[in-house]
XYZ file of C-alpha atoms in Angstrom:
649
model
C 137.776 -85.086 216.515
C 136.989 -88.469 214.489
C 134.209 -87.650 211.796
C 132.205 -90.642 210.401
C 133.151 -91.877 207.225
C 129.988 -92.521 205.891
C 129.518 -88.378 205.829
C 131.635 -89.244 202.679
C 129.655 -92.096 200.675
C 132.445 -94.570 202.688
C 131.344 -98.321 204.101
C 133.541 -100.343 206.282
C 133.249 -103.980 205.030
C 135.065 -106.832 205.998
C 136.130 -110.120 204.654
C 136.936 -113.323 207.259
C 138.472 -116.787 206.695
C 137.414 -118.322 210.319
C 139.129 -121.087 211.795
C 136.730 -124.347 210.514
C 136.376 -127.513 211.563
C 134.684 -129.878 208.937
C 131.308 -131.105 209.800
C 131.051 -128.998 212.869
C 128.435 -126.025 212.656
C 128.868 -125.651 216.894
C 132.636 -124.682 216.540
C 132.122 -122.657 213.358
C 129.610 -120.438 214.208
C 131.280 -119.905 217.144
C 134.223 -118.509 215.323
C 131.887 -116.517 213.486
C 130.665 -114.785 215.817
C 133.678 -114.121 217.652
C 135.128 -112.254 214.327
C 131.265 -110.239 214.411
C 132.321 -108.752 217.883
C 135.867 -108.308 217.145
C 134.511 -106.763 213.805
C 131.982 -104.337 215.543
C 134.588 -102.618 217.381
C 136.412 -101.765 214.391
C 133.165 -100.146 213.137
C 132.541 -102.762 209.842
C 129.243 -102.536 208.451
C 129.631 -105.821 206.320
C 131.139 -108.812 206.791
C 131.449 -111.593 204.494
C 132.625 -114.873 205.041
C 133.433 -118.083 202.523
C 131.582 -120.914 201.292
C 129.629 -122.593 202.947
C 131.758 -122.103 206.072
C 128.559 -123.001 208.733
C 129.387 -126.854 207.714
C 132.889 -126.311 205.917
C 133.280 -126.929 202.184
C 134.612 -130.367 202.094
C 131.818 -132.610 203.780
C 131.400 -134.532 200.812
C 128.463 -137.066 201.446
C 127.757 -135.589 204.468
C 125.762 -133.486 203.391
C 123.312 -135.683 202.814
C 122.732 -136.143 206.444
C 119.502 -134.409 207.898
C 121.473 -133.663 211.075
C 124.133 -131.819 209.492
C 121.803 -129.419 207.790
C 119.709 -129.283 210.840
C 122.875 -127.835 212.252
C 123.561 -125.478 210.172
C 120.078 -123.620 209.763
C 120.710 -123.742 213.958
C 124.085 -122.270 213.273
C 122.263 -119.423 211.281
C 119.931 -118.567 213.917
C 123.021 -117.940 216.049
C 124.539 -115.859 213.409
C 121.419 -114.290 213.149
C 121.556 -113.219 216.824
C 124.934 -112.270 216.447
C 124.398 -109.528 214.167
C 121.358 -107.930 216.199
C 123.820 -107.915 218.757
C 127.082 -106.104 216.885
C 125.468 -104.606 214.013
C 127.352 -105.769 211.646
C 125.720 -106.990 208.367
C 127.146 -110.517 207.501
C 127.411 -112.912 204.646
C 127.668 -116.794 205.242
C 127.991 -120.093 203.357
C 125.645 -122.794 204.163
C 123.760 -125.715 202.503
C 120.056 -125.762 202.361
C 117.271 -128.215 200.976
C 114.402 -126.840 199.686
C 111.871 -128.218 197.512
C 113.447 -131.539 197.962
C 116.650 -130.364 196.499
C 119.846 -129.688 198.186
C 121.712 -125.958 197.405
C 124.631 -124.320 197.701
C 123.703 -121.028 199.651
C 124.551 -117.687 200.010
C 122.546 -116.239 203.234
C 122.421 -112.204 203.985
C 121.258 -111.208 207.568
C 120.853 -107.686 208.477
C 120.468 -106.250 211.304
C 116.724 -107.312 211.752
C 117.160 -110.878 211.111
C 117.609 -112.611 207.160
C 117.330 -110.836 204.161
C 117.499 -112.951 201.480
C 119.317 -116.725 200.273
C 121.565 -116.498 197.071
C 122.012 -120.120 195.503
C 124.739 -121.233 193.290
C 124.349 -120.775 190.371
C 127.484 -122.625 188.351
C 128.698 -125.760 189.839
C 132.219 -127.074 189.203
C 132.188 -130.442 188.253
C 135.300 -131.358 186.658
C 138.339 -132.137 187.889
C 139.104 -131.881 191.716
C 135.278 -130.627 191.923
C 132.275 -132.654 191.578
C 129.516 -130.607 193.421
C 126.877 -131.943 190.897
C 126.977 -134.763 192.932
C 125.085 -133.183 195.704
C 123.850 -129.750 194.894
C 121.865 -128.456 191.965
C 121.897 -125.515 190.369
C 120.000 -121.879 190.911
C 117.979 -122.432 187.509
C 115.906 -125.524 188.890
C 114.887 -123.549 191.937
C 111.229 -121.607 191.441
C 111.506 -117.363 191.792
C 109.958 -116.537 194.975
C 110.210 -117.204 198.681
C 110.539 -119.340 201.013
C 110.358 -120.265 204.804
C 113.779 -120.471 206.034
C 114.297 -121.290 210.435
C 109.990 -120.068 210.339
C 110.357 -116.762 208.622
C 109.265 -116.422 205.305
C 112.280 -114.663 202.812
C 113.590 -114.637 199.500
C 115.713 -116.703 197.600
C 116.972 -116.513 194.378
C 120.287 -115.625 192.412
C 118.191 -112.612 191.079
C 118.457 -110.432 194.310
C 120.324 -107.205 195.036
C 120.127 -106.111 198.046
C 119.525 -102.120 199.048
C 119.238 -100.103 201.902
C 117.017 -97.269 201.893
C 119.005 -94.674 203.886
C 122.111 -95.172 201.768
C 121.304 -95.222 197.770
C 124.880 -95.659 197.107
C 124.746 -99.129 198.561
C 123.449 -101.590 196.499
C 124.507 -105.769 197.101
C 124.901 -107.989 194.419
C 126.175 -111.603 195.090
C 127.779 -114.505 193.615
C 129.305 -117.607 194.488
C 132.498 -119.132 193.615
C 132.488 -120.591 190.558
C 129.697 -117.629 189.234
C 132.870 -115.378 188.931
C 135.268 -118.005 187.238
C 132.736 -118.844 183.955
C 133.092 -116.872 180.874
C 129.718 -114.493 181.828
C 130.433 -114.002 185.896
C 126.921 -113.081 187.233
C 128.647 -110.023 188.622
C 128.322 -108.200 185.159
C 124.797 -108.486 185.080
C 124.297 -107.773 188.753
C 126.778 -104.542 188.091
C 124.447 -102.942 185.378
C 121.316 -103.690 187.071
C 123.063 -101.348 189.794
C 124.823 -103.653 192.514
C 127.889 -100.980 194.007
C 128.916 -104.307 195.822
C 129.565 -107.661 194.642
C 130.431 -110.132 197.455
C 131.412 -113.475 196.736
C 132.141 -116.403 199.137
C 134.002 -118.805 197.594
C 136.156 -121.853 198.384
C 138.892 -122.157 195.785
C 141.801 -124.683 196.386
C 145.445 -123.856 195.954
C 147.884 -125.093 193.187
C 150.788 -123.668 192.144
C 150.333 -120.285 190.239
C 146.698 -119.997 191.261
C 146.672 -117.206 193.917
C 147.858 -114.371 191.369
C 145.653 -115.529 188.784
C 142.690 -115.097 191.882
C 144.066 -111.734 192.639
C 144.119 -110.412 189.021
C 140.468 -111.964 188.071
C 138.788 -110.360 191.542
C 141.086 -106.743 190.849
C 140.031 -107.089 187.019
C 136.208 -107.806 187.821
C 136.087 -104.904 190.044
C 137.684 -102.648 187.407
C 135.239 -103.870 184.599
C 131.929 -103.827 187.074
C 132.793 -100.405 188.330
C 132.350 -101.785 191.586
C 133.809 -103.471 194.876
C 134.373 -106.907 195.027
C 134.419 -108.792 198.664
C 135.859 -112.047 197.902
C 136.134 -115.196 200.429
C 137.638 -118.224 200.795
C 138.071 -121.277 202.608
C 140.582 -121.651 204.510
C 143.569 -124.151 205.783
C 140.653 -125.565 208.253
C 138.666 -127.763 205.101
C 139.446 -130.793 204.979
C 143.374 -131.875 203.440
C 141.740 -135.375 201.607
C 142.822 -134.241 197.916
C 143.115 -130.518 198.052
C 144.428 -127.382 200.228
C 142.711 -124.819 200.879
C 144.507 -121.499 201.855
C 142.010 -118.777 203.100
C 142.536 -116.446 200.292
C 140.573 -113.165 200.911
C 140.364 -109.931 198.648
C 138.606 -106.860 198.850
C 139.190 -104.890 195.265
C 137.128 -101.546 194.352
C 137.281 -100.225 190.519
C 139.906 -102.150 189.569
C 142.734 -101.447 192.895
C 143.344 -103.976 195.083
C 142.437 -102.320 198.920
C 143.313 -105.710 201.089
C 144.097 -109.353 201.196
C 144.452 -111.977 203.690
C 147.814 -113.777 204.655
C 147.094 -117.543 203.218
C 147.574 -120.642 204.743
C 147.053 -119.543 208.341
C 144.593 -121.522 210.974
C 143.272 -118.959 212.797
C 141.073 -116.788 212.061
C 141.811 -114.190 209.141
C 140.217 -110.805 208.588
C 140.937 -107.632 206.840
C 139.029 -104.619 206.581
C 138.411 -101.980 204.056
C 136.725 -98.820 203.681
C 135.157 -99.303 200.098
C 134.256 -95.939 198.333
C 130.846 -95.769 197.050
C 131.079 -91.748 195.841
C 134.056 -93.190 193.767
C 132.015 -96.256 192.161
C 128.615 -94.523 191.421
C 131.032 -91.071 189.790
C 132.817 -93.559 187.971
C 129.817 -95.063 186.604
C 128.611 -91.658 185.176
C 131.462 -90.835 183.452
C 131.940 -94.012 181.707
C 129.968 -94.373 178.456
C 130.415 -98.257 178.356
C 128.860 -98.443 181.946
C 125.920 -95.883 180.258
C 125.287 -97.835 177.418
C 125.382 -102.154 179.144
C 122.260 -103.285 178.937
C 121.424 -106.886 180.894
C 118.303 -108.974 179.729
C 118.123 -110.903 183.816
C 115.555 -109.495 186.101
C 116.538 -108.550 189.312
C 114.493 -108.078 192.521
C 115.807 -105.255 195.198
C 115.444 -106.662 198.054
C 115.514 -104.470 201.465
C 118.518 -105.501 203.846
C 118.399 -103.261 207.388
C 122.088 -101.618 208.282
C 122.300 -100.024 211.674
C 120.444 -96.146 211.214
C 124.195 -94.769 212.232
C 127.116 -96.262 210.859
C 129.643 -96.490 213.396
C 132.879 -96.322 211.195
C 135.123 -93.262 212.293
C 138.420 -91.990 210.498
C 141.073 -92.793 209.966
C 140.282 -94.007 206.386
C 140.910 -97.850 206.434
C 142.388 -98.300 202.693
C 145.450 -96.905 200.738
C 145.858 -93.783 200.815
C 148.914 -91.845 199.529
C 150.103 -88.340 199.526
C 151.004 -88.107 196.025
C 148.757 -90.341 194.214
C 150.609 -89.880 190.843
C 153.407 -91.437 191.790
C 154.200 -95.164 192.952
C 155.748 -95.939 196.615
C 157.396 -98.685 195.430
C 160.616 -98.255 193.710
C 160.741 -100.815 190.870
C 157.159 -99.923 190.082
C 158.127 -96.449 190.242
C 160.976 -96.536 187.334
C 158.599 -98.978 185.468
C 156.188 -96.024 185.354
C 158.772 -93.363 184.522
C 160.064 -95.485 181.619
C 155.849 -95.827 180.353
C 155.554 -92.055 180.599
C 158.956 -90.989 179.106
C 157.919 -93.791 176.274
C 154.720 -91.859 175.388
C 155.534 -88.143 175.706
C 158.841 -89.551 173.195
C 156.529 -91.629 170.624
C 153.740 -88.496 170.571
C 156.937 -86.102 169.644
C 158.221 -88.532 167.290
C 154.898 -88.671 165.441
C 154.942 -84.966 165.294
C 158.101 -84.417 163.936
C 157.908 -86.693 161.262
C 154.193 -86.020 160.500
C 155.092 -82.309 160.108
C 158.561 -82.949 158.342
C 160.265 -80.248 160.952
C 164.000 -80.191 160.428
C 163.833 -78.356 164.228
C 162.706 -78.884 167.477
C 163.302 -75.471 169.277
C 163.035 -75.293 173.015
C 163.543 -72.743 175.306
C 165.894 -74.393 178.356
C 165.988 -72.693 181.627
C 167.282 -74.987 184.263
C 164.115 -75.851 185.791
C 162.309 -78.695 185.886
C 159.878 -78.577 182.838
C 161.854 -77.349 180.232
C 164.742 -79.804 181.179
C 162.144 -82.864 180.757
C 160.796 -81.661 177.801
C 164.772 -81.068 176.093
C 164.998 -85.094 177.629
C 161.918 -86.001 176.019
C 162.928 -84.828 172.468
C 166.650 -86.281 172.176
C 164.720 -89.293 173.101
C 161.618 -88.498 170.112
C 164.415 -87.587 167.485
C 166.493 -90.955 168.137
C 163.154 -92.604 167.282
C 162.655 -91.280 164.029
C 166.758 -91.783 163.383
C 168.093 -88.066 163.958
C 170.339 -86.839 166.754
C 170.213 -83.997 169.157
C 172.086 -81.590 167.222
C 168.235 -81.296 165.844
C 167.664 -79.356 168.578
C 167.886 -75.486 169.195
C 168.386 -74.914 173.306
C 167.336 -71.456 173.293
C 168.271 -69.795 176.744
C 166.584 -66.575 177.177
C 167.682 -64.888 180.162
C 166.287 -62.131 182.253
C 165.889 -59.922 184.938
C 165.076 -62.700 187.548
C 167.546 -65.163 186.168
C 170.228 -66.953 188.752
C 173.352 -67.648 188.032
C 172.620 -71.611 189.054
C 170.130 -71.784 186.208
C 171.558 -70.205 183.504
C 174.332 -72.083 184.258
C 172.456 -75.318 184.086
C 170.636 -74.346 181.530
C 173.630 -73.861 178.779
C 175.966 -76.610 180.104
C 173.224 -79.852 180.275
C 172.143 -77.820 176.460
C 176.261 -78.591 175.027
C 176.238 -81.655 177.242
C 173.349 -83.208 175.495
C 174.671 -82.305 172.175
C 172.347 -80.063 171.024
C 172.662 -76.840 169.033
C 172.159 -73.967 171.389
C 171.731 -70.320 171.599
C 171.905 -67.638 174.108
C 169.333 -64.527 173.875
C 169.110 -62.576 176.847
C 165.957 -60.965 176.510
C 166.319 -58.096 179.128
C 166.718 -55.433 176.870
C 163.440 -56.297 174.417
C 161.627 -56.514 177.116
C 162.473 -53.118 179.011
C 161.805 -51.533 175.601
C 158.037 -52.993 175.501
C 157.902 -52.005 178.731
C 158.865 -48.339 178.038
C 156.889 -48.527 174.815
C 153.725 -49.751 176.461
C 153.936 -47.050 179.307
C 154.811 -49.319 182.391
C 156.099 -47.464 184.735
C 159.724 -48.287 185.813
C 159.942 -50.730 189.451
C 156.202 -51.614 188.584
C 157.527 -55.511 188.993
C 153.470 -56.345 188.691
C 151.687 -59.215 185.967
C 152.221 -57.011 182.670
C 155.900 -56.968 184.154
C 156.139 -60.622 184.638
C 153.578 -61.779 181.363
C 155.894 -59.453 178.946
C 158.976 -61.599 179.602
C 157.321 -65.208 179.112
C 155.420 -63.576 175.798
C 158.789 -62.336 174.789
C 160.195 -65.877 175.236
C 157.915 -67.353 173.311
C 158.296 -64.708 170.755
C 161.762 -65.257 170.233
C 161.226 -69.737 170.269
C 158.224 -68.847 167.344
C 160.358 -66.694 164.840
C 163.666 -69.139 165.515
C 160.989 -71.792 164.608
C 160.431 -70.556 161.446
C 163.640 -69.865 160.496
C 164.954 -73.309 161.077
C 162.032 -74.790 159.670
C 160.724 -76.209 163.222
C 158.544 -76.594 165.778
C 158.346 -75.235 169.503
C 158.020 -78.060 172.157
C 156.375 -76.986 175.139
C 157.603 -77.311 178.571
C 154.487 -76.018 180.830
C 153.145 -79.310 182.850
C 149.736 -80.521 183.918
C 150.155 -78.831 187.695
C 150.307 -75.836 185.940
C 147.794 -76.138 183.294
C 145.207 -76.746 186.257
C 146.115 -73.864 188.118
C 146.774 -71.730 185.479
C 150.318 -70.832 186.310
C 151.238 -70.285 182.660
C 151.102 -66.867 180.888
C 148.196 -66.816 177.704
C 150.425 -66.934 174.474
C 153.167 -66.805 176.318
C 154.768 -69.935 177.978
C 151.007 -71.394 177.751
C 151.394 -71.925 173.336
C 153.098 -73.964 171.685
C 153.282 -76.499 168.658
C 153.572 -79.101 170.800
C 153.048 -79.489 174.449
C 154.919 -82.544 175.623
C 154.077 -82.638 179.322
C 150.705 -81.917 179.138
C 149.937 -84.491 180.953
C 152.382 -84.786 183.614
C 152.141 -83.317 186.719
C 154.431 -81.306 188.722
C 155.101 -84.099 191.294
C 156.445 -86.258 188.581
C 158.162 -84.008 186.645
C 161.192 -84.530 189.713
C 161.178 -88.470 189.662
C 161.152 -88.402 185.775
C 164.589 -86.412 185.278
C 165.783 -88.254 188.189
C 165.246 -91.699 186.212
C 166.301 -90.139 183.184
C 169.568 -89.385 185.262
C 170.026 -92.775 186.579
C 169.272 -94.811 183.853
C 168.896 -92.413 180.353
C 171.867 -90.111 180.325
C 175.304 -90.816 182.803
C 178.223 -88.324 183.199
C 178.241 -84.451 183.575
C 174.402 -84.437 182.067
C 173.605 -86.876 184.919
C 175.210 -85.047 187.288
C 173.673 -81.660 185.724
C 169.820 -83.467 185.970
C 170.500 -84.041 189.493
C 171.797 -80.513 190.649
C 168.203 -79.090 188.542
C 166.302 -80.880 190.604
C 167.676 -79.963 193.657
C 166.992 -76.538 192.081
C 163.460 -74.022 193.910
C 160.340 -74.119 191.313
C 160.182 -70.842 190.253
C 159.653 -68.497 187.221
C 162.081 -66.579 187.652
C 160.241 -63.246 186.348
C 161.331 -60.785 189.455
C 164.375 -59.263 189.975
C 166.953 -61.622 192.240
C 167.494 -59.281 195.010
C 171.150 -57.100 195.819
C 172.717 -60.096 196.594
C 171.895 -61.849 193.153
C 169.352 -64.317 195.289
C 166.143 -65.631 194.032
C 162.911 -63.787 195.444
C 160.522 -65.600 193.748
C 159.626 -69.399 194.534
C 156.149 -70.311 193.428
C 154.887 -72.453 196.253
C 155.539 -69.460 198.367
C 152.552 -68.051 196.489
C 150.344 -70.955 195.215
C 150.913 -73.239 198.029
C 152.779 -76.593 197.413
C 152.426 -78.337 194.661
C 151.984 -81.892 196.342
C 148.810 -80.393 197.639
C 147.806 -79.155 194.532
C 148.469 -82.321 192.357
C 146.798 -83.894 195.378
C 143.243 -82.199 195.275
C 143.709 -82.589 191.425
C 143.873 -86.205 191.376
C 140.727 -86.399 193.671
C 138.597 -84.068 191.901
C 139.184 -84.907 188.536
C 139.869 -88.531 188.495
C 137.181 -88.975 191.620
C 134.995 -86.071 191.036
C 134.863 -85.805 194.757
C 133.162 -82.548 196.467
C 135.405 -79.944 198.547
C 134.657 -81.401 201.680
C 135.636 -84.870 201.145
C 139.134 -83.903 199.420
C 139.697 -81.577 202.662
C 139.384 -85.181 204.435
C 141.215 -86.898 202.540
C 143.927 -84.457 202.332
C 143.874 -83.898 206.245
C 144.766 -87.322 206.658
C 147.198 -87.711 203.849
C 149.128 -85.086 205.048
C 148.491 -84.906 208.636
C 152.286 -85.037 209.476
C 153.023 -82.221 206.751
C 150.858 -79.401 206.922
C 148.222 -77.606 209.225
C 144.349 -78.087 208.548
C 144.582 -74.215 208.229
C 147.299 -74.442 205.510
C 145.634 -77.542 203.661
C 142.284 -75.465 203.131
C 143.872 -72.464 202.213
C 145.457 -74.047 199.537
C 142.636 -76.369 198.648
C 140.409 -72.563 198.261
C 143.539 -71.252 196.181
C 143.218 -74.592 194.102
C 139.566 -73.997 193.263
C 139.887 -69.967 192.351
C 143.156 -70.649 189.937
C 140.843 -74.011 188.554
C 137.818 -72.402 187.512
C 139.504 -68.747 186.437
C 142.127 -70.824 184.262
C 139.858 -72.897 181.923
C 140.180 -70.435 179.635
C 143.774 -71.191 178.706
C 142.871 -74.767 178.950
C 140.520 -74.573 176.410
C 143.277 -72.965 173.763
C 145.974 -75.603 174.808
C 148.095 -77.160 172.181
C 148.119 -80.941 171.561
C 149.654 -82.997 174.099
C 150.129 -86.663 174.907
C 147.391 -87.596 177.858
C 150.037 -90.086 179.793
C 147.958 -91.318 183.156
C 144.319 -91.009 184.051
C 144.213 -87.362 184.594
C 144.268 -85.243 181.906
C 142.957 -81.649 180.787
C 142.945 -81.348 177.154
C 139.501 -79.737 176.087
C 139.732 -82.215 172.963
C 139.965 -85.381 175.318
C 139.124 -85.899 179.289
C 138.150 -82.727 180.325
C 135.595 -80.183 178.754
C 134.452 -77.033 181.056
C 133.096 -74.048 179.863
C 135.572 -70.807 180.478
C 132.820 -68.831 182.175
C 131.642 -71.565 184.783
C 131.146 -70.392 188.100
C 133.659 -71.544 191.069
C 130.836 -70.219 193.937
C 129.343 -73.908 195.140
C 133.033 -75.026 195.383
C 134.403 -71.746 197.294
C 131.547 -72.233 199.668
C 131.493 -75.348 200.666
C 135.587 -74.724 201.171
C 134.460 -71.455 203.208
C 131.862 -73.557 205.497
C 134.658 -76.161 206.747
């Protein structure tokens, strides 16, 4: 069943480079309208096209000619129509003379006919560009309104444009040049409230320019807290001087969501499902967006959307299964190297600020410990010392495999460090015995005893060699609370704090590829092909692990999954369910999905307790949970709105 994105703060905009001919509003709004129907069936709510694109960009001294502009105010009426017909709001370029001056417009039509005209405000005129020649500027035209094809509306570059049924969505708009000057009009439009700045544009091509285009639309969006909608003219405008390559961008909060192929004749369009939960949460949490201030005056200005949006799933915008970690190889080791970089400098600070002759880590053969030992050979080199600094301390127990401890005490020699072997079995079945646990009772005091024993044992070797303990626990398990209190959860200093389990895999597998060759390469590679677990059961007759943790939390790529979106996009229950349904529609069942997004919310809520007495960690990406930095919850806060809105899916 296809549930409509808008449930979920979502709009479906557009952005269109139509084929053009130059002087010729008849053709052009013909191609305009075309795109509206072949839009409408895709479900877009807003459509924007470029510059002046009724009459096309390059007319020169045409535009001086009555009959052309006659044209073009025709050309609106049609577009006018067309939008009562499909629904879709649109956005088009056209020139306009009022009060006996000529301007470059912006004009808005909603679904009951035009909402408002946006002049220009900042007109090139240097260069390849000289429209001072024919246009003037916003600044010269009076605030107020005016009759436009017999209906009175306004115009101004102080509107932003709202609609009443959807608070979220609030349209700010610039043109062209407005975004290239040194105070874009965006910013001020942005803290007056705009969600979504639109700008149609017609920027040449030169060599080098597109990227610099791409970053300054991505980078606006990112600084505005907003989506951007950017237009431009395409290969259709006239060839005299310049090219023109139908460049087209739609950016939200800094990512790039789409983007036209260039230089193309026909018509271009790409579509987008902008976020508007995202922008407005994003907003809140951002001090800097709190505190702008913005001296310009803006009138809202009512544009009418269709009273049900017709956009369905799927989601039209990138969406990825494991959000912390890049698709794309090359980008992928790029980020590894970033992340190994700070969780090595934060140690190395550490170390030398604290004057610790040790680092003492307890090595197990999985995952977290092994990046942590990675992560401070790395820190020690920094400061000029080498891994025989380190004390590998492997602690085996009663649910240790032969695979592990294996691993464990070969990559420890293979590394070069100084290591130790304490099997902690029989301390711990004397606690047990001493505490009254009766025997086979393999429940949480059972399990908790051995990781407090551990850490124990890593404390009092700490102070005898004048060191430190490094933690291994990771961000996954932080959030969930998969970490025993003052046992594997303390520390003196928790280097992947801030990593989660997803990327705990792909940053031992770079380390193993380009860090550390030979048998520790080959040793990094066989631990993670190793099961996540604790290891704090029994193995069974056979000497076989019995405990793997996603067998009893659920997977972790879920977990790091509903993490991402409810930290870093405060989203609600029932829009990461959505989200997640798609992501992983291939993977799991909507059955499984929720009862691990339920499982995620319990563990979150019950486990801020231990968050709140973490050690210091480096944050490394946008999520983190350090109670000094990102993320402050009280202990005691309730889970019940979350649980219930999970329970009423």
């Amino acid at each position: 069943m296809k549930t409509s994105i808008a449930e979920f703060d979502y709009l479906r905009v557009a952005v269109g480079v139509p084929e053009l001919r130059v002087a010729d509003p008849v053709f052009n709004v013909e191609r305009i309208t075309t795109a509206l129907r072949e839009l409408a069936e895709d479900g877009v709510e807003l459509a924007v096209f470029p510059e002046l694109c009724l009459t096309g960009y390059t007319c020169a001294d045409l535009f001086y000619q009555p009959h052309l502009l006659n044209a073009a105010l025709e050309a609106l009426k049609e577009v006018e129509s067309a939008v009562a017909e499909t629904g879709v709001v649109t956005l088009v370029g056209l020139p306009m003379e009022i009060d006996s001056r000529l301007y470059n417009c912006a004009a808005l039509v909603g679904v009951d006919g035009l909402a408002g005209i946006v002049p220009k405000t900042c007109l090139p005129t240097s260069q390849e560009y000289y429209e001072e020649r024919w246009f003037a500027r916003s600044a010269t035209l009076p605030i107020g309104e005016f009759v436009v094809n017999g209906h009175t509306v306004p115009v101004g570059a102080d509107l932003i444009f709202v609609d009443p049924s959807r608070p979220k969505l609030r349209i700010g708009i610039e043109v062209c040049e407005d975004l290239w000057g040194p105070e874009p009009i965006s910013g001020p439009l942005a803290v007056a409230g705009a969600t979504v700045l639109v700008n149609p544009s017609a920027s040449n091509e030169i060599l080098g320019k597109a990227a610099y285009r791409r970053d300054l639309v991505r980078q606006q969006s990112g600084r505005c807290l907003a989506a951007y909608l950017y237009t431009s003219a395409g290969p259709g405008e006239s060839s005299t001087d310049i090219v023109f390559s139908g460049h087209a961008l739609i950016a939200e909060c800094g990512q790039q969501l789409a983007e036209t192929e260039r230089f193309a004749f026909g018509t271009q369009l790409k579509i987008a499902d902008i976020d508007l939960q995202r922008i407005t949460g994003d907003r809140l949490a951002s001090s800097a967006f709190s505190a702008a201030r913005t001296a310009r005056a803006f009138r809202r200005i009512v544009v009418a959307f269709p009273e049900l949006p017709r956009a369905t799933t799927p989601v039209r915008r990138p969406l990825v299964a494991r959000p912390f970690i890049p698709g794309d190889t090359a980008r992928r080791a790029e980020h590894c190297r970033e992340i190994f970089a700070i969780q090595s400098t934060g140690l190395a600070k550490r170390l030398a600020h604290t004057g610790s002759r040790t680092a003492v880590i307890g090595v197990s053969g999985g995952l977290d410990s092994t990046l942590a030992l990675l992560v401070t050979i790395h820190a020690l080199a920094m400061i000029g010392r080498g891994p025989e600094d380190i004390l590998s301390v492997v602690m085996p127990g009663p649910g240790s495999t032969d695979r592990t401890q294996s691993n464990a005490e070969r990559l420890a020699k293979a590394l070069g460090t100084t290591s130790r072997v304490i099997p902690i079995g029989p301390a711990v079945a004397q606690h047990l015995t001493d505490i009254g646990q009766p025997d086979g009772l393999h429940d949480a005091t059972y399990e908790n005893t051995q990781a407090r024993e551990r850490t124990q044992i890593l404390m009092n070797l700490a102070n005898q060699n004048a060191g430190i303990v490094i933690g291994t626990g990771d961000l996954s398990e932080l959030a969930l609370g998969w970490c025993t209190y003052n046992g594997d959860q303390m520390s003196m200093y928790h280097v992947n704090a801030g990593v989660p389990k997803t990327l705990v895999r792909h940053l031992i597998e770079w380390c193993a590829d380009e860090e550390f060759a030979g048998e520790a390469g080959d040793l990094l590679r066989d631990i993670c092909a190793t099961p996540i677990t604790p290891e704090l059961l029994p193995l069974s007759a056979g000497r076989e692990l019995v405990q793997k943790t996603e067998d009893t939390i659920g997977a972790y790529e879920l977990h790091d999954f509903f993490l991402f979106h409810t930290v870093r996009h405060h989203c609600r229950p029932a829009k990461v369910y959505f989200l997640a349904k798609q992501a992983f529609a291939d993977v799991y069942s909507d059955e499984e999905v929720l009862k691990v997004l339920r499982t995620f919310y319990q563990r979150f809520f019950t486990s801020q307790f231990k968050r709140s007495a973490m050690p210091d960690g480096p944050k490394v990406g946008t999520v983190a949970l350090s109670p000094r930095g990102d993320w402050r919850m009280p202990s005691d806060a309730s889970a019940a709105l979350w649980l219930a809105e999970c329970d009423a899916l």
